[in-house]
Amino acid sequence: MKPGASYSASVRTVNADAPYAESEAVTFQTKKGVAPEKPTQLEAKAANNAIELSWKAVNGADSYDIYRAKSAYDKDGYKKSRLGSKQQLIRIRI
């Protein structure tokens, strides 16, 4: 995808025994500008029943999203935490 470009998307149902049905299309536009650099100097430290993650601040980042597995199995999905741009430390209870 290109910055500032417009795109549309729709979703189709799939069934081997019948024709498909399709949603109405939605149109969206990507943000202009370039993505901020990736966080560096990521460190993980064990704490009392928790893990602390820290990293170097990134110029231009509005926030940080932290994803962690809900369990050791992929099928259980992930939990997302959003941190403000000034926060470079999260304590995750285990």
Short mmCIF file of N, CA and C in Angstrom, two decimals:
data_model
loop_
_atom_site.label_atom_id
_atom_site.label_comp_id
_atom_site.label_asym_id
_atom_site.label_seq_id
_atom_site.Cartn_x
_atom_site.Cartn_y
_atom_site.Cartn_z
N MET A 1 0.84 -1.18 0.00
CA MET A 1 0.00 0.00 0.00
C MET A 1 0.88 1.24 0.00
N LYS A 2 0.40 2.27 -0.66
CA LYS A 2 1.15 3.51 -0.77
C LYS A 2 0.57 4.57 0.17
N PRO A 3 1.42 5.42 0.75
CA PRO A 3 0.93 6.49 1.62
C PRO A 3 -0.02 7.42 0.89
N GLY A 4 -1.16 7.75 1.52
CA GLY A 4 -2.12 8.68 0.97
C GLY A 4 -2.97 8.14 -0.18
N ALA A 5 -2.91 6.85 -0.44
CA ALA A 5 -3.68 6.25 -1.54
C ALA A 5 -5.04 5.75 -1.04
N SER A 6 -6.02 5.71 -1.94
CA SER A 6 -7.36 5.19 -1.61
C SER A 6 -7.48 3.75 -2.07
N TYR A 7 -8.14 2.94 -1.27
CA TYR A 7 -8.36 1.53 -1.57
C TYR A 7 -9.79 1.16 -1.20
N SER A 8 -10.28 0.06 -1.74
CA SER A 8 -11.58 -0.45 -1.32
C SER A 8 -11.43 -1.94 -1.03
N ALA A 9 -12.34 -2.44 -0.19
CA ALA A 9 -12.30 -3.85 0.20
C ALA A 9 -13.72 -4.35 0.42
N SER A 10 -13.90 -5.64 0.18
CA SER A 10 -15.17 -6.30 0.47
C SER A 10 -14.86 -7.71 0.95
N VAL A 11 -15.87 -8.38 1.49
CA VAL A 11 -15.70 -9.73 2.03
C VAL A 11 -16.71 -10.65 1.37
N ARG A 12 -16.25 -11.84 0.98
CA ARG A 12 -17.13 -12.85 0.38
C ARG A 12 -17.24 -14.05 1.31
N THR A 13 -18.43 -14.62 1.36
CA THR A 13 -18.60 -15.89 2.06
C THR A 13 -18.19 -17.00 1.11
N VAL A 14 -17.75 -18.12 1.67
CA VAL A 14 -17.32 -19.25 0.84
C VAL A 14 -18.02 -20.50 1.33
N ASN A 15 -18.59 -21.23 0.37
CA ASN A 15 -19.25 -22.50 0.68
C ASN A 15 -19.12 -23.35 -0.57
N ALA A 16 -18.60 -24.55 -0.44
CA ALA A 16 -18.36 -25.41 -1.60
C ALA A 16 -19.64 -25.81 -2.32
N ASP A 17 -20.78 -25.75 -1.66
CA ASP A 17 -22.03 -26.22 -2.24
C ASP A 17 -22.93 -25.13 -2.80
N ALA A 18 -22.56 -23.85 -2.64
CA ALA A 18 -23.47 -22.79 -3.05
C ALA A 18 -22.68 -21.61 -3.60
N PRO A 19 -23.35 -20.72 -4.35
CA PRO A 19 -22.67 -19.52 -4.81
C PRO A 19 -22.30 -18.62 -3.62
N TYR A 20 -21.35 -17.75 -3.84
CA TYR A 20 -20.90 -16.87 -2.76
C TYR A 20 -21.84 -15.67 -2.61
N ALA A 21 -21.73 -15.02 -1.47
CA ALA A 21 -22.40 -13.75 -1.23
C ALA A 21 -21.31 -12.75 -0.85
N GLU A 22 -21.46 -11.51 -1.30
CA GLU A 22 -20.42 -10.52 -1.08
C GLU A 22 -20.97 -9.28 -0.38
N SER A 23 -20.19 -8.77 0.57
CA SER A 23 -20.58 -7.54 1.28
C SER A 23 -20.45 -6.35 0.34
N GLU A 24 -21.01 -5.23 0.77
CA GLU A 24 -20.77 -3.99 0.04
C GLU A 24 -19.32 -3.58 0.28
N ALA A 25 -18.73 -2.91 -0.67
CA ALA A 25 -17.34 -2.48 -0.54
C ALA A 25 -17.25 -1.26 0.37
N VAL A 26 -16.17 -1.18 1.10
CA VAL A 26 -15.85 0.01 1.89
C VAL A 26 -14.59 0.63 1.28
N THR A 27 -14.50 1.93 1.34
CA THR A 27 -13.34 2.63 0.81
C THR A 27 -12.59 3.27 1.97
N PHE A 28 -11.27 3.22 1.91
CA PHE A 28 -10.45 3.81 2.96
C PHE A 28 -9.21 4.41 2.33
N GLN A 29 -8.56 5.29 3.09
CA GLN A 29 -7.34 5.93 2.60
C GLN A 29 -6.24 5.72 3.63
N THR A 30 -5.06 5.35 3.14
CA THR A 30 -3.93 5.17 4.04
C THR A 30 -3.41 6.54 4.48
N LYS A 31 -2.73 6.56 5.62
CA LYS A 31 -2.18 7.81 6.13
C LYS A 31 -1.03 8.27 5.24
N LYS A 32 -0.85 9.58 5.18
CA LYS A 32 0.27 10.14 4.43
C LYS A 32 1.51 10.13 5.31
N GLY A 33 2.66 10.18 4.69
CA GLY A 33 3.90 10.21 5.43
C GLY A 33 4.55 8.84 5.52
N VAL A 34 5.67 8.81 6.17
CA VAL A 34 6.42 7.56 6.31
C VAL A 34 6.25 7.00 7.72
N ALA A 35 6.37 5.71 7.83
CA ALA A 35 6.26 5.05 9.14
C ALA A 35 7.48 5.40 9.99
N PRO A 36 7.30 5.51 11.31
CA PRO A 36 8.47 5.75 12.17
C PRO A 36 9.38 4.53 12.16
N GLU A 37 10.61 4.73 12.57
CA GLU A 37 11.58 3.64 12.66
C GLU A 37 11.10 2.60 13.67
N LYS A 38 11.64 1.40 13.61
CA LYS A 38 11.29 0.36 14.58
C LYS A 38 11.97 0.65 15.92
N PRO A 39 11.35 0.25 17.02
CA PRO A 39 11.99 0.42 18.33
C PRO A 39 13.29 -0.39 18.40
N THR A 40 14.27 0.14 19.08
CA THR A 40 15.55 -0.55 19.26
C THR A 40 15.86 -0.66 20.75
N GLN A 41 16.91 -1.38 21.05
CA GLN A 41 17.38 -1.59 22.42
C GLN A 41 16.29 -2.19 23.30
N LEU A 42 15.51 -3.12 22.73
CA LEU A 42 14.47 -3.81 23.50
C LEU A 42 15.13 -4.69 24.55
N GLU A 43 14.67 -4.56 25.78
CA GLU A 43 15.17 -5.38 26.88
C GLU A 43 13.99 -5.99 27.63
N ALA A 44 14.16 -7.21 28.07
CA ALA A 44 13.15 -7.90 28.88
C ALA A 44 13.82 -8.30 30.19
N LYS A 45 13.11 -8.05 31.30
CA LYS A 45 13.66 -8.35 32.62
C LYS A 45 12.58 -9.02 33.45
N ALA A 46 12.95 -10.10 34.13
CA ALA A 46 12.00 -10.78 35.03
C ALA A 46 11.84 -9.95 36.30
N ALA A 47 10.60 -9.87 36.76
CA ALA A 47 10.27 -9.18 38.01
C ALA A 47 9.31 -10.08 38.78
N ASN A 48 8.86 -9.68 39.96
CA ASN A 48 7.93 -10.49 40.74
C ASN A 48 6.67 -10.78 39.94
N ASN A 49 6.50 -12.03 39.53
CA ASN A 49 5.32 -12.47 38.77
C ASN A 49 5.02 -11.58 37.57
N ALA A 50 6.06 -11.01 36.95
CA ALA A 50 5.87 -10.12 35.82
C ALA A 50 7.11 -10.10 34.94
N ILE A 51 6.95 -9.52 33.78
CA ILE A 51 8.06 -9.26 32.87
C ILE A 51 8.03 -7.77 32.56
N GLU A 52 9.18 -7.13 32.60
CA GLU A 52 9.28 -5.72 32.24
C GLU A 52 9.96 -5.60 30.88
N LEU A 53 9.31 -4.92 29.96
CA LEU A 53 9.88 -4.64 28.65
C LEU A 53 10.21 -3.16 28.57
N SER A 54 11.38 -2.84 28.05
CA SER A 54 11.75 -1.44 27.85
C SER A 54 12.47 -1.31 26.51
N TRP A 55 12.47 -0.10 25.95
CA TRP A 55 13.08 0.15 24.65
C TRP A 55 13.41 1.62 24.53
N LYS A 56 14.22 1.95 23.51
CA LYS A 56 14.60 3.33 23.25
C LYS A 56 13.44 4.04 22.55
N ALA A 57 13.15 5.27 22.95
CA ALA A 57 12.07 6.06 22.33
C ALA A 57 12.34 6.26 20.84
N VAL A 58 11.25 6.32 20.07
CA VAL A 58 11.35 6.50 18.62
C VAL A 58 10.76 7.86 18.24
N ASN A 59 11.54 8.69 17.56
CA ASN A 59 11.04 9.99 17.09
C ASN A 59 9.89 9.77 16.12
N GLY A 60 8.80 10.51 16.30
CA GLY A 60 7.66 10.42 15.39
C GLY A 60 6.63 9.37 15.76
N ALA A 61 6.88 8.56 16.79
CA ALA A 61 5.90 7.55 17.20
C ALA A 61 4.81 8.21 18.03
N ASP A 62 3.54 7.98 17.67
CA ASP A 62 2.41 8.50 18.45
C ASP A 62 2.10 7.59 19.63
N SER A 63 2.37 6.30 19.46
CA SER A 63 2.12 5.32 20.52
C SER A 63 2.88 4.05 20.19
N TYR A 64 2.84 3.11 21.11
CA TYR A 64 3.46 1.79 20.92
C TYR A 64 2.41 0.73 21.20
N ASP A 65 2.33 -0.28 20.35
CA ASP A 65 1.43 -1.41 20.56
C ASP A 65 2.26 -2.62 20.98
N ILE A 66 1.89 -3.23 22.09
CA ILE A 66 2.56 -4.41 22.60
C ILE A 66 1.61 -5.59 22.43
N TYR A 67 2.05 -6.64 21.76
CA TYR A 67 1.24 -7.84 21.57
C TYR A 67 1.88 -8.98 22.34
N ARG A 68 1.06 -9.74 23.06
CA ARG A 68 1.59 -10.93 23.73
C ARG A 68 0.57 -12.05 23.59
N ALA A 69 1.09 -13.27 23.50
CA ALA A 69 0.22 -14.43 23.36
C ALA A 69 -0.60 -14.61 24.63
N LYS A 70 -1.87 -14.98 24.47
CA LYS A 70 -2.72 -15.25 25.63
C LYS A 70 -2.33 -16.57 26.28
N SER A 71 -1.73 -17.45 25.49
CA SER A 71 -1.26 -18.73 26.02
C SER A 71 -0.14 -19.23 25.11
N ALA A 72 0.34 -20.40 25.38
CA ALA A 72 1.39 -20.98 24.56
C ALA A 72 0.86 -21.48 23.22
N TYR A 73 -0.44 -21.44 23.02
CA TYR A 73 -1.05 -21.95 21.81
C TYR A 73 -1.54 -20.81 20.93
N ASP A 74 -1.18 -20.82 19.66
CA ASP A 74 -1.58 -19.76 18.73
C ASP A 74 -3.08 -19.58 18.66
N LYS A 75 -3.83 -20.66 18.78
CA LYS A 75 -5.28 -20.59 18.60
C LYS A 75 -5.96 -19.69 19.62
N ASP A 76 -5.29 -19.40 20.71
CA ASP A 76 -5.88 -18.56 21.75
C ASP A 76 -5.74 -17.07 21.46
N GLY A 77 -4.98 -16.71 20.44
CA GLY A 77 -4.87 -15.32 20.03
C GLY A 77 -3.89 -14.51 20.86
N TYR A 78 -3.99 -13.20 20.70
CA TYR A 78 -3.06 -12.28 21.34
C TYR A 78 -3.80 -11.19 22.08
N LYS A 79 -3.13 -10.63 23.08
CA LYS A 79 -3.66 -9.49 23.81
C LYS A 79 -2.83 -8.28 23.40
N LYS A 80 -3.50 -7.18 23.14
CA LYS A 80 -2.81 -5.97 22.71
C LYS A 80 -2.89 -4.91 23.80
N SER A 81 -1.78 -4.24 24.05
CA SER A 81 -1.73 -3.10 24.96
C SER A 81 -1.21 -1.91 24.17
N ARG A 82 -1.83 -0.75 24.32
CA ARG A 82 -1.36 0.45 23.64
C ARG A 82 -0.79 1.41 24.67
N LEU A 83 0.43 1.88 24.41
CA LEU A 83 1.10 2.81 25.30
C LEU A 83 1.27 4.15 24.61
N GLY A 84 1.26 5.23 25.38
CA GLY A 84 1.49 6.55 24.82
C GLY A 84 2.92 6.71 24.34
N SER A 85 3.16 7.76 23.56
CA SER A 85 4.48 7.95 22.94
C SER A 85 5.59 8.24 23.95
N LYS A 86 5.23 8.70 25.13
CA LYS A 86 6.24 9.02 26.14
C LYS A 86 6.60 7.82 27.01
N GLN A 87 5.87 6.74 26.89
CA GLN A 87 6.09 5.56 27.74
C GLN A 87 6.93 4.53 27.00
N GLN A 88 8.06 4.15 27.58
CA GLN A 88 8.90 3.12 26.98
C GLN A 88 9.16 1.97 27.94
N LEU A 89 8.20 1.73 28.84
CA LEU A 89 8.32 0.62 29.78
C LEU A 89 6.93 0.06 30.04
N ILE A 90 6.81 -1.25 30.01
CA ILE A 90 5.55 -1.90 30.37
C ILE A 90 5.86 -3.07 31.28
N ARG A 91 5.03 -3.25 32.29
CA ARG A 91 5.15 -4.37 33.22
C ARG A 91 3.96 -5.28 32.97
N ILE A 92 4.24 -6.51 32.54
CA ILE A 92 3.20 -7.48 32.21
C ILE A 92 3.16 -8.55 33.28
N ARG A 93 2.02 -8.68 33.95
CA ARG A 93 1.87 -9.70 34.99
C ARG A 93 1.69 -11.05 34.34
N ILE A 94 2.36 -12.06 34.92
CA ILE A 94 2.23 -13.42 34.39
C ILE A 94 1.64 -14.35 35.43
#
